Amino acid sequence: MSLHHPSSRTTAREPHRPAATRPGPGTGPAEQPEAAGGRARLLVLLAALPPALLALARCLDGLGARQMWRDEHASWWAATLKFEDFRALLSNIDAVLAPYYMLLRVWIPVAGDSPAALRVPSAVAMAAAAATVALLGRRLAAGPDRPHDGLAATLIGLGAGVGFALLPTVTRYGQEARPYAFAVFLAALSTLLLLRALERPSVFRWGFYAASVTLIGAAHLVAMLVLGGHLLAVVFHWRRERDRVLTGWAAATAAGVATIAPLILRGNGQSKQIAWINTTSSDLTNLPKELFGSWTTAAVLIALAVIGLYPARRHAPLLLGWILLPPVLTFATASSLHLFLERYLLFTMAPYLLLAAAAVGWALTPLCRGTGGRVGAGVLAVAMTAGLAVLIQPSMAAARSNPAAEPDYRGVADLLAAQAKPGDAMVFNSQLNARRALAYELRSRPAPFDVMLKYYPEDLGKFQGVECDDPSECARYANHVWLVSTAYGPNPFGQMAAPVRAVLEHEFKVVRTQELNKVKLVELERTQPSRSKS
């Protein structure tokens, strides 16, 4: 006879069951997905937050130190016009930049119009771009034995984001009051949204992708060329999976492009404004140097990108299309569209870093075995990518300094504020938008009267005003004149309109000339009465 309690016997009808235990916290069925979701969110933060903070810190460091240049002056001018004057300006020029100008029109009343304040949106956009590059790297590093939400893939993404954040060009254009940082960010964001839609297609995911396409166009139309890489990604995905992503992508892209179509059409009608961009073959060959700050940096990143094509081969069509199609297409159409310019192509930097991080992670993986080994490889990938970026930091000096070709208008404004007296007049001899630059630099200080200006730019709906027909009459009551000249050569009157030059040379004498970088400030006093016929 068995000495066991009858309830403990096992039979064929009633198999033995282990004694029930009380579930502890975090072990129940409902808590497990929450734990997984919490871990996924933590890894997202691990990948995205450090690059974002690093890029933001580097962009905010000395944000207002470099003086504004002519294109930034244009941003300020457009964003501070009365709304009716702003609309008139866009009807003639820069319609494609209307979304960015509208952003500044909202931002300036809140933050002010100092150089630092005007550049803060770009700094934030570049920080967001660094975070997005990291998330892209995390997703692209995924494979059969490495899920995109795993720690190893997360660390490789982190390496891509950190390397991107340390690029001198990222800092340079994160400190510029122009829309290029937004184009970089939105091109990367749209690519991330595309990968999410390809992974698990849905109306909502394609809808977010369509919105991102519209936003790319709103930031900068040239950045929409990233869609060429997207098309290649979709086609190769369809060839593997034979699903309906081609239809979804085509519909989403058509919706996104249709939304921005009015801006595209208006920009096409104003294309003459960039006809000054004359592209040569050397511009194409020098593009890597311009993107990364030096040939050394460019050579290393290109070499790593080539190696990275193997571990990232599943996404090679996307990344190669992103890198190659925009410069090739803009160069091929440069004679008619004039769109090949390095700052227009900044959005092509990100795939180089994605491939470089993939290469480093792949090369280090054999050195480490097991799950811990893959994590170790990811850590080393982060360290090596960051180390590579640190080696290129000599280029940062050039990125943070005033452009050598830009006149020192801030210095001119300081001299005028210190030396000009009430009632003094000012005359310009410049093809480099000196009038608009001095309007900005003297916006909060007394300024000499612009004696030769007949029609103000805002009255014409343009960036340039119109000077008077009779310079002698316009200068009739001016006895003390300051000439701001960016003329080439030693003569500050060179390249000046003949009637204005005749008045200044015959009715005034030069008291002194103060020379700054690429600009001269000439003080003149009247010696002859006006020859006006009035």
PDB file of N, CA, C and O in Angstrom, residues 297-335:
ATOM      1  N   THR A 297      39.717  62.834 -44.342  1.00  0.00           N
ATOM      2  CA  THR A 297      38.456  62.347 -43.796  1.00  0.00           C
ATOM      3  C   THR A 297      37.632  61.668 -44.869  1.00  0.00           C
ATOM      4  O   THR A 297      37.083  60.574 -44.663  1.00  0.00           O
ATOM      5  N   ALA A 298      37.534  62.323 -46.023  1.00  0.00           N
ATOM      6  CA  ALA A 298      36.725  61.766 -47.107  1.00  0.00           C
ATOM      7  C   ALA A 298      37.253  60.404 -47.541  1.00  0.00           C
ATOM      8  O   ALA A 298      36.475  59.461 -47.754  1.00  0.00           O
ATOM      9  N   ALA A 299      38.584  60.278 -47.678  1.00  0.00           N
ATOM     10  CA  ALA A 299      39.167  59.009 -48.137  1.00  0.00           C
ATOM     11  C   ALA A 299      38.877  57.882 -47.152  1.00  0.00           C
ATOM     12  O   ALA A 299      38.525  56.760 -47.549  1.00  0.00           O
ATOM     13  N   VAL A 300      39.022  58.165 -45.861  1.00  0.00           N
ATOM     14  CA  VAL A 300      38.781  57.130 -44.848  1.00  0.00           C
ATOM     15  C   VAL A 300      37.313  56.709 -44.842  1.00  0.00           C
ATOM     16  O   VAL A 300      36.981  55.511 -44.813  1.00  0.00           O
ATOM     17  N   LEU A 301      36.418  57.694 -44.893  1.00  0.00           N
ATOM     18  CA  LEU A 301      34.992  57.365 -44.868  1.00  0.00           C
ATOM     19  C   LEU A 301      34.554  56.625 -46.125  1.00  0.00           C
ATOM     20  O   LEU A 301      33.735  55.697 -46.063  1.00  0.00           O
ATOM     21  N   ILE A 302      35.087  57.019 -47.281  1.00  0.00           N
ATOM     22  CA  ILE A 302      34.736  56.323 -48.519  1.00  0.00           C
ATOM     23  C   ILE A 302      35.235  54.884 -48.470  1.00  0.00           C
ATOM     24  O   ILE A 302      34.526  53.936 -48.852  1.00  0.00           O
ATOM     25  N   ALA A 303      36.476  54.672 -47.977  1.00  0.00           N
ATOM     26  CA  ALA A 303      37.022  53.316 -47.877  1.00  0.00           C
ATOM     27  C   ALA A 303      36.168  52.460 -46.944  1.00  0.00           C
ATOM     28  O   ALA A 303      35.835  51.303 -47.259  1.00  0.00           O
ATOM     29  N   LEU A 304      35.790  53.011 -45.789  1.00  0.00           N
ATOM     30  CA  LEU A 304      34.958  52.260 -44.852  1.00  0.00           C
ATOM     31  C   LEU A 304      33.570  52.008 -45.442  1.00  0.00           C
ATOM     32  O   LEU A 304      32.976  50.942 -45.221  1.00  0.00           O
ATOM     33  N   ALA A 305      33.047  52.995 -46.183  1.00  0.00           N
ATOM     34  CA  ALA A 305      31.728  52.817 -46.798  1.00  0.00           C
ATOM     35  C   ALA A 305      31.748  51.668 -47.802  1.00  0.00           C
ATOM     36  O   ALA A 305      30.800  50.877 -47.879  1.00  0.00           O
ATOM     37  N   VAL A 306      32.821  51.568 -48.573  1.00  0.00           N
ATOM     38  CA  VAL A 306      32.934  50.470 -49.538  1.00  0.00           C
ATOM     39  C   VAL A 306      32.947  49.136 -48.801  1.00  0.00           C
ATOM     40  O   VAL A 306      32.271  48.168 -49.203  1.00  0.00           O
ATOM     41  N   ILE A 307      33.722  49.040 -47.723  1.00  0.00           N
ATOM     42  CA  ILE A 307      33.751  47.804 -46.928  1.00  0.00           C
ATOM     43  C   ILE A 307      32.378  47.521 -46.324  1.00  0.00           C
ATOM     44  O   ILE A 307      31.911  46.380 -46.297  1.00  0.00           O
ATOM     45  N   GLY A 308      31.722  48.587 -45.866  1.00  0.00           N
ATOM     46  CA  GLY A 308      30.424  48.423 -45.215  1.00  0.00           C
ATOM     47  C   GLY A 308      29.330  47.927 -46.132  1.00  0.00           C
ATOM     48  O   GLY A 308      28.281  47.470 -45.657  1.00  0.00           O
ATOM     49  N   LEU A 309      29.539  48.010 -47.438  1.00  0.00           N
ATOM     50  CA  LEU A 309      28.530  47.501 -48.363  1.00  0.00           C
ATOM     51  C   LEU A 309      28.313  46.002 -48.201  1.00  0.00           C
ATOM     52  O   LEU A 309      27.226  45.490 -48.501  1.00  0.00           O
ATOM     53  N   TYR A 310      29.352  45.274 -47.728  1.00  0.00           N
ATOM     54  CA  TYR A 310      29.174  43.830 -47.546  1.00  0.00           C
ATOM     55  C   TYR A 310      28.259  43.515 -46.363  1.00  0.00           C
ATOM     56  O   TYR A 310      27.232  42.834 -46.528  1.00  0.00           O
ATOM     57  N   PRO A 311      28.571  43.965 -45.141  1.00  0.00           N
ATOM     58  CA  PRO A 311      27.655  43.644 -44.041  1.00  0.00           C
ATOM     59  C   PRO A 311      26.285  44.296 -44.197  1.00  0.00           C
ATOM     60  O   PRO A 311      25.295  43.782 -43.683  1.00  0.00           O
ATOM     61  N   ALA A 312      26.222  45.404 -44.922  1.00  0.00           N
ATOM     62  CA  ALA A 312      24.934  46.088 -45.112  1.00  0.00           C
ATOM     63  C   ALA A 312      24.361  45.811 -46.496  1.00  0.00           C
ATOM     64  O   ALA A 312      23.572  46.603 -47.014  1.00  0.00           O
ATOM     65  N   ARG A 313      24.741  44.683 -47.101  1.00  0.00           N
ATOM     66  CA  ARG A 313      24.374  44.429 -48.498  1.00  0.00           C
ATOM     67  C   ARG A 313      22.870  44.363 -48.709  1.00  0.00           C
ATOM     68  O   ARG A 313      22.378  44.656 -49.801  1.00  0.00           O
ATOM     69  N   ARG A 314      22.139  43.988 -47.685  1.00  0.00           N
ATOM     70  CA  ARG A 314      20.676  43.943 -47.813  1.00  0.00           C
ATOM     71  C   ARG A 314      20.115  45.329 -48.115  1.00  0.00           C
ATOM     72  O   ARG A 314      19.097  45.470 -48.789  1.00  0.00           O
ATOM     73  N   HIS A 315      20.799  46.351 -47.625  1.00  0.00           N
ATOM     74  CA  HIS A 315      20.334  47.732 -47.821  1.00  0.00           C
ATOM     75  C   HIS A 315      21.252  48.522 -48.756  1.00  0.00           C
ATOM     76  O   HIS A 315      21.148  49.747 -48.823  1.00  0.00           O
ATOM     77  N   ALA A 316      22.139  47.825 -49.461  1.00  0.00           N
ATOM     78  CA  ALA A 316      23.085  48.512 -50.343  1.00  0.00           C
ATOM     79  C   ALA A 316      22.403  49.356 -51.416  1.00  0.00           C
ATOM     80  O   ALA A 316      22.854  50.475 -51.696  1.00  0.00           O
ATOM     81  N   PRO A 317      21.326  48.887 -52.061  1.00  0.00           N
ATOM     82  CA  PRO A 317      20.677  49.746 -53.075  1.00  0.00           C
ATOM     83  C   PRO A 317      20.210  51.082 -52.500  1.00  0.00           C
ATOM     84  O   PRO A 317      20.384  52.132 -53.130  1.00  0.00           O
ATOM     85  N   LEU A 318      19.617  51.033 -51.324  1.00  0.00           N
ATOM     86  CA  LEU A 318      19.164  52.270 -50.680  1.00  0.00           C
ATOM     87  C   LEU A 318      20.331  53.212 -50.423  1.00  0.00           C
ATOM     88  O   LEU A 318      20.291  54.399 -50.783  1.00  0.00           O
ATOM     89  N   LEU A 319      21.387  52.697 -49.792  1.00  0.00           N
ATOM     90  CA  LEU A 319      22.493  53.557 -49.377  1.00  0.00           C
ATOM     91  C   LEU A 319      23.294  54.063 -50.568  1.00  0.00           C
ATOM     92  O   LEU A 319      23.693  55.232 -50.606  1.00  0.00           O
ATOM     93  N   LEU A 320      23.526  53.210 -51.564  1.00  0.00           N
ATOM     94  CA  LEU A 320      24.247  53.661 -52.756  1.00  0.00           C
ATOM     95  C   LEU A 320      23.428  54.675 -53.539  1.00  0.00           C
ATOM     96  O   LEU A 320      23.970  55.660 -54.059  1.00  0.00           O
ATOM     97  N   GLY A 321      22.137  54.435 -53.639  1.00  0.00           N
ATOM     98  CA  GLY A 321      21.289  55.412 -54.322  1.00  0.00           C
ATOM     99  C   GLY A 321      21.274  56.751 -53.614  1.00  0.00           C
ATOM    100  O   GLY A 321      21.283  57.816 -54.248  1.00  0.00           O
ATOM    101  N   TRP A 322      21.265  56.709 -52.290  1.00  0.00           N
ATOM    102  CA  TRP A 322      21.285  57.926 -51.469  1.00  0.00           C
ATOM    103  C   TRP A 322      22.602  58.691 -51.669  1.00  0.00           C
ATOM    104  O   TRP A 322      22.610  59.917 -51.770  1.00  0.00           O
ATOM    105  N   ILE A 323      23.707  57.955 -51.767  1.00  0.00           N
ATOM    106  CA  ILE A 323      25.016  58.592 -51.924  1.00  0.00           C
ATOM    107  C   ILE A 323      25.233  59.122 -53.339  1.00  0.00           C
ATOM    108  O   ILE A 323      25.691  60.264 -53.528  1.00  0.00           O
ATOM    109  N   LEU A 324      24.882  58.317 -54.351  1.00  0.00           N
ATOM    110  CA  LEU A 324      25.331  58.598 -55.718  1.00  0.00           C
ATOM    111  C   LEU A 324      24.315  59.363 -56.567  1.00  0.00           C
ATOM    112  O   LEU A 324      24.704  60.240 -57.361  1.00  0.00           O
ATOM    113  N   LEU A 325      23.039  59.042 -56.449  1.00  0.00           N
ATOM    114  CA  LEU A 325      22.072  59.641 -57.370  1.00  0.00           C
ATOM    115  C   LEU A 325      21.964  61.161 -57.244  1.00  0.00           C
ATOM    116  O   LEU A 325      21.933  61.856 -58.269  1.00  0.00           O
ATOM    117  N   PRO A 326      21.887  61.736 -56.037  1.00  0.00           N
ATOM    118  CA  PRO A 326      21.766  63.200 -55.967  1.00  0.00           C
ATOM    119  C   PRO A 326      22.909  63.961 -56.638  1.00  0.00           C
ATOM    120  O   PRO A 326      22.652  64.848 -57.470  1.00  0.00           O
ATOM    121  N   PRO A 327      24.193  63.666 -56.337  1.00  0.00           N
ATOM    122  CA  PRO A 327      25.243  64.416 -57.031  1.00  0.00           C
ATOM    123  C   PRO A 327      25.292  64.140 -58.528  1.00  0.00           C
ATOM    124  O   PRO A 327      25.542  65.054 -59.323  1.00  0.00           O
ATOM    125  N   VAL A 328      25.062  62.897 -58.929  1.00  0.00           N
ATOM    126  CA  VAL A 328      25.116  62.578 -60.357  1.00  0.00           C
ATOM    127  C   VAL A 328      24.009  63.310 -61.112  1.00  0.00           C
ATOM    128  O   VAL A 328      24.242  63.907 -62.180  1.00  0.00           O
ATOM    129  N   LEU A 329      22.804  63.286 -60.580  1.00  0.00           N
ATOM    130  CA  LEU A 329      21.685  63.920 -61.276  1.00  0.00           C
ATOM    131  C   LEU A 329      21.821  65.439 -61.295  1.00  0.00           C
ATOM    132  O   LEU A 329      21.530  66.088 -62.312  1.00  0.00           O
ATOM    133  N   THR A 330      22.223  66.034 -60.187  1.00  0.00           N
ATOM    134  CA  THR A 330      22.373  67.497 -60.175  1.00  0.00           C
ATOM    135  C   THR A 330      23.529  67.942 -61.055  1.00  0.00           C
ATOM    136  O   THR A 330      23.463  69.001 -61.686  1.00  0.00           O
ATOM    137  N   PHE A 331      24.585  67.142 -61.132  1.00  0.00           N
ATOM    138  CA  PHE A 331      25.703  67.497 -62.007  1.00  0.00           C
ATOM    139  C   PHE A 331      25.300  67.352 -63.470  1.00  0.00           C
ATOM    140  O   PHE A 331      25.638  68.209 -64.304  1.00  0.00           O
ATOM    141  N   ALA A 332      24.573  66.297 -63.793  1.00  0.00           N
ATOM    142  CA  ALA A 332      24.172  66.068 -65.181  1.00  0.00           C
ATOM    143  C   ALA A 332      23.236  67.157 -65.693  1.00  0.00           C
ATOM    144  O   ALA A 332      23.221  67.452 -66.890  1.00  0.00           O
ATOM    145  N   THR A 333      22.464  67.771 -64.802  1.00  0.00           N
ATOM    146  CA  THR A 333      21.506  68.810 -65.211  1.00  0.00           C
ATOM    147  C   THR A 333      21.968  70.208 -64.822  1.00  0.00           C
ATOM    148  O   THR A 333      21.179  71.154 -64.866  1.00  0.00           O
ATOM    149  N   ALA A 334      23.235  70.339 -64.446  1.00  0.00           N
ATOM    150  CA  ALA A 334      23.730  71.611 -63.909  1.00  0.00           C
ATOM    151  C   ALA A 334      23.615  72.752 -64.914  1.00  0.00           C
ATOM    152  O   ALA A 334      23.367  73.903 -64.533  1.00  0.00           O
ATOM    153  N   SER A 335      23.787  72.474 -66.189  1.00  0.00           N
ATOM    154  CA  SER A 335      23.771  73.545 -67.188  1.00  0.00           C
ATOM    155  C   SER A 335      22.392  74.172 -67.342  1.00  0.00           C
ATOM    156  O   SER A 335      22.274  75.323 -67.766  1.00  0.00           O
TER     157      SER A 335
END
